[in-house]
């Protein structure tokens, strides 16, 4: 017999010592990947929620302006739209009135230096503005 009575065992032990800690490196890699995916998912979910808030603020501001145009509520249409946008955590970007139709756009700061913008129109059915 070559190499003694147990050559396979000593080779397996040497291989085992050479691979010691490999599972820890793989585990750290998996944890890092899961953490990165979770952070990306949470960020995207937050942006989606803010975009829905912007859409809701734009709808409410457009409805307020249209109500003021129609005389349903007292006030200046674009000033009411701005006040409603602020109450919804947004900033009124533009307010255009065309007959009985109000078109507004609002913005909400999503991330530093990044703003989500939403637009809405409101007025009587069948009217274009």
PDB file of C-alpha atoms in Angstrom, residues 2-108:
ATOM      1  CA  UNK A   2       1.226   3.391  -0.849  1.00  0.00           C
ATOM      2  CA  UNK A   3       1.221   6.306   1.540  1.00  0.00           C
ATOM      3  CA  UNK A   4       0.319   4.429   4.736  1.00  0.00           C
ATOM      4  CA  UNK A   5      -2.826   2.670   5.903  1.00  0.00           C
ATOM      5  CA  UNK A   6      -5.118   5.767   5.874  1.00  0.00           C
ATOM      6  CA  UNK A   7      -4.075   8.159   3.072  1.00  0.00           C
ATOM      7  CA  UNK A   8      -7.639   9.187   2.170  1.00  0.00           C
ATOM      8  CA  UNK A   9      -8.399  10.309   5.714  1.00  0.00           C
ATOM      9  CA  UNK A  10      -5.442  12.654   5.965  1.00  0.00           C
ATOM     10  CA  UNK A  11      -6.293  14.192   2.588  1.00  0.00           C
ATOM     11  CA  UNK A  12      -9.907  14.736   3.674  1.00  0.00           C
ATOM     12  CA  UNK A  13      -8.760  16.364   6.900  1.00  0.00           C
ATOM     13  CA  UNK A  14      -6.411  18.691   5.018  1.00  0.00           C
ATOM     14  CA  UNK A  15      -9.202  19.620   2.585  1.00  0.00           C
ATOM     15  CA  UNK A  16     -11.576  20.258   5.495  1.00  0.00           C
ATOM     16  CA  UNK A  17      -9.067  22.613   7.154  1.00  0.00           C
ATOM     17  CA  UNK A  18      -8.567  24.492   3.852  1.00  0.00           C
ATOM     18  CA  UNK A  19     -12.320  25.074   3.503  1.00  0.00           C
ATOM     19  CA  UNK A  20     -12.900  26.136   7.097  1.00  0.00           C
ATOM     20  CA  UNK A  21     -14.941  29.350   7.197  1.00  0.00           C
ATOM     21  CA  UNK A  22     -16.283  29.052   3.630  1.00  0.00           C
ATOM     22  CA  UNK A  23     -19.851  28.663   4.914  1.00  0.00           C
ATOM     23  CA  UNK A  24     -19.493  31.889   6.881  1.00  0.00           C
ATOM     24  CA  UNK A  25     -18.490  33.780   3.748  1.00  0.00           C
ATOM     25  CA  UNK A  26     -21.454  32.345   1.815  1.00  0.00           C
ATOM     26  CA  UNK A  27     -23.822  33.187   4.684  1.00  0.00           C
ATOM     27  CA  UNK A  28     -22.531  36.776   4.812  1.00  0.00           C
ATOM     28  CA  UNK A  29     -23.032  37.060   1.053  1.00  0.00           C
ATOM     29  CA  UNK A  30     -26.615  35.820   1.309  1.00  0.00           C
ATOM     30  CA  UNK A  31     -27.384  38.160   4.211  1.00  0.00           C
ATOM     31  CA  UNK A  32     -25.908  41.083   2.281  1.00  0.00           C
ATOM     32  CA  UNK A  33     -27.963  40.272  -0.824  1.00  0.00           C
ATOM     33  CA  UNK A  34     -31.186  39.928   1.167  1.00  0.00           C
ATOM     34  CA  UNK A  35     -30.479  43.212   2.974  1.00  0.00           C
ATOM     35  CA  UNK A  36     -29.840  45.045  -0.317  1.00  0.00           C
ATOM     36  CA  UNK A  37     -33.026  43.655  -1.874  1.00  0.00           C
ATOM     37  CA  UNK A  38     -35.032  44.606   1.209  1.00  0.00           C
ATOM     38  CA  UNK A  39     -33.724  48.178   1.163  1.00  0.00           C
ATOM     39  CA  UNK A  40     -34.509  48.489  -2.550  1.00  0.00           C
ATOM     40  CA  UNK A  41     -38.024  47.122  -2.018  1.00  0.00           C
ATOM     41  CA  UNK A  42     -38.739  49.438   0.917  1.00  0.00           C
ATOM     42  CA  UNK A  43     -37.490  52.439  -1.075  1.00  0.00           C
ATOM     43  CA  UNK A  44     -39.685  51.568  -4.060  1.00  0.00           C
ATOM     44  CA  UNK A  45     -42.660  51.003  -1.799  1.00  0.00           C
ATOM     45  CA  UNK A  46     -42.103  54.396  -0.179  1.00  0.00           C
ATOM     46  CA  UNK A  47     -41.949  56.104  -3.574  1.00  0.00           C
ATOM     47  CA  UNK A  48     -45.180  54.362  -4.593  1.00  0.00           C
ATOM     48  CA  UNK A  49     -46.937  55.582  -1.444  1.00  0.00           C
ATOM     49  CA  UNK A  50     -45.725  59.139  -2.038  1.00  0.00           C
ATOM     50  CA  UNK A  51     -46.900  59.025  -5.662  1.00  0.00           C
ATOM     51  CA  UNK A  52     -50.363  58.013  -4.457  1.00  0.00           C
ATOM     52  CA  UNK A  53     -50.330  60.891  -1.962  1.00  0.00           C
ATOM     53  CA  UNK A  54     -49.409  63.267  -4.798  1.00  0.00           C
ATOM     54  CA  UNK A  55     -52.242  61.941  -6.979  1.00  0.00           C
ATOM     55  CA  UNK A  56     -54.724  62.329  -4.120  1.00  0.00           C
ATOM     56  CA  UNK A  57     -53.523  65.875  -3.410  1.00  0.00           C
ATOM     57  CA  UNK A  58     -53.852  66.799  -7.100  1.00  0.00           C
ATOM     58  CA  UNK A  59     -57.387  65.378  -7.266  1.00  0.00           C
ATOM     59  CA  UNK A  60     -58.474  67.240  -4.143  1.00  0.00           C
ATOM     60  CA  UNK A  61     -56.907  70.512  -5.316  1.00  0.00           C
ATOM     61  CA  UNK A  62     -58.546  70.267  -8.753  1.00  0.00           C
ATOM     62  CA  UNK A  63     -61.930  69.525  -7.197  1.00  0.00           C
ATOM     63  CA  UNK A  64     -61.594  72.489  -4.828  1.00  0.00           C
ATOM     64  CA  UNK A  65     -60.743  74.815  -7.722  1.00  0.00           C
ATOM     65  CA  UNK A  66     -63.637  73.475  -9.822  1.00  0.00           C
ATOM     66  CA  UNK A  67     -66.034  73.928  -6.900  1.00  0.00           C
ATOM     67  CA  UNK A  68     -64.894  77.542  -6.544  1.00  0.00           C
ATOM     68  CA  UNK A  69     -65.386  78.127 -10.293  1.00  0.00           C
ATOM     69  CA  UNK A  70     -68.902  76.717 -10.163  1.00  0.00           C
ATOM     70  CA  UNK A  71     -69.804  78.766  -7.088  1.00  0.00           C
ATOM     71  CA  UNK A  72     -70.363  75.721  -4.884  1.00  0.00           C
ATOM     72  CA  UNK A  73     -67.814  77.141  -2.434  1.00  0.00           C
ATOM     73  CA  UNK A  74     -66.672  80.708  -1.916  1.00  0.00           C
ATOM     74  CA  UNK A  75     -63.124  81.693  -2.710  1.00  0.00           C
ATOM     75  CA  UNK A  76     -60.543  82.174  -5.428  1.00  0.00           C
ATOM     76  CA  UNK A  77     -60.103  78.848  -7.295  1.00  0.00           C
ATOM     77  CA  UNK A  78     -56.299  78.694  -7.434  1.00  0.00           C
ATOM     78  CA  UNK A  79     -55.918  79.928  -3.843  1.00  0.00           C
ATOM     79  CA  UNK A  80     -58.258  77.164  -2.676  1.00  0.00           C
ATOM     80  CA  UNK A  81     -56.316  74.631  -4.747  1.00  0.00           C
ATOM     81  CA  UNK A  82     -53.059  75.781  -3.130  1.00  0.00           C
ATOM     82  CA  UNK A  83     -54.547  75.557   0.371  1.00  0.00           C
ATOM     83  CA  UNK A  84     -55.875  72.038  -0.253  1.00  0.00           C
ATOM     84  CA  UNK A  85     -52.532  70.933  -1.718  1.00  0.00           C
ATOM     85  CA  UNK A  86     -50.719  72.215   1.380  1.00  0.00           C
ATOM     86  CA  UNK A  87     -53.175  70.393   3.671  1.00  0.00           C
ATOM     87  CA  UNK A  88     -52.323  67.202   1.785  1.00  0.00           C
ATOM     88  CA  UNK A  89     -48.579  67.740   2.198  1.00  0.00           C
ATOM     89  CA  UNK A  90     -47.989  68.913  -1.364  1.00  0.00           C
ATOM     90  CA  UNK A  91     -46.999  72.090  -3.161  1.00  0.00           C
ATOM     91  CA  UNK A  92     -49.165  73.548  -5.929  1.00  0.00           C
ATOM     92  CA  UNK A  93     -47.072  73.666  -9.097  1.00  0.00           C
ATOM     93  CA  UNK A  94     -49.595  75.090 -11.529  1.00  0.00           C
ATOM     94  CA  UNK A  95     -53.267  75.988 -11.669  1.00  0.00           C
ATOM     95  CA  UNK A  96     -55.003  76.668 -14.972  1.00  0.00           C
ATOM     96  CA  UNK A  97     -58.638  77.599 -15.407  1.00  0.00           C
ATOM     97  CA  UNK A  98     -60.468  77.134 -18.713  1.00  0.00           C
ATOM     98  CA  UNK A  99     -64.141  77.929 -18.416  1.00  0.00           C
ATOM     99  CA  UNK A 100     -65.579  75.637 -15.777  1.00  0.00           C
ATOM    100  CA  UNK A 101     -62.583  73.261 -15.839  1.00  0.00           C
ATOM    101  CA  UNK A 102     -59.640  73.452 -13.445  1.00  0.00           C
ATOM    102  CA  UNK A 103     -56.304  71.760 -14.195  1.00  0.00           C
ATOM    103  CA  UNK A 104     -53.698  71.587 -11.456  1.00  0.00           C
ATOM    104  CA  UNK A 105     -50.345  69.964 -10.844  1.00  0.00           C
ATOM    105  CA  UNK A 106     -48.820  69.363  -7.436  1.00  0.00           C
ATOM    106  CA  UNK A 107     -45.460  68.121  -6.211  1.00  0.00           C
ATOM    107  CA  UNK A 108     -44.335  66.233  -3.127  1.00  0.00           C
TER     108      UNK A 108
END
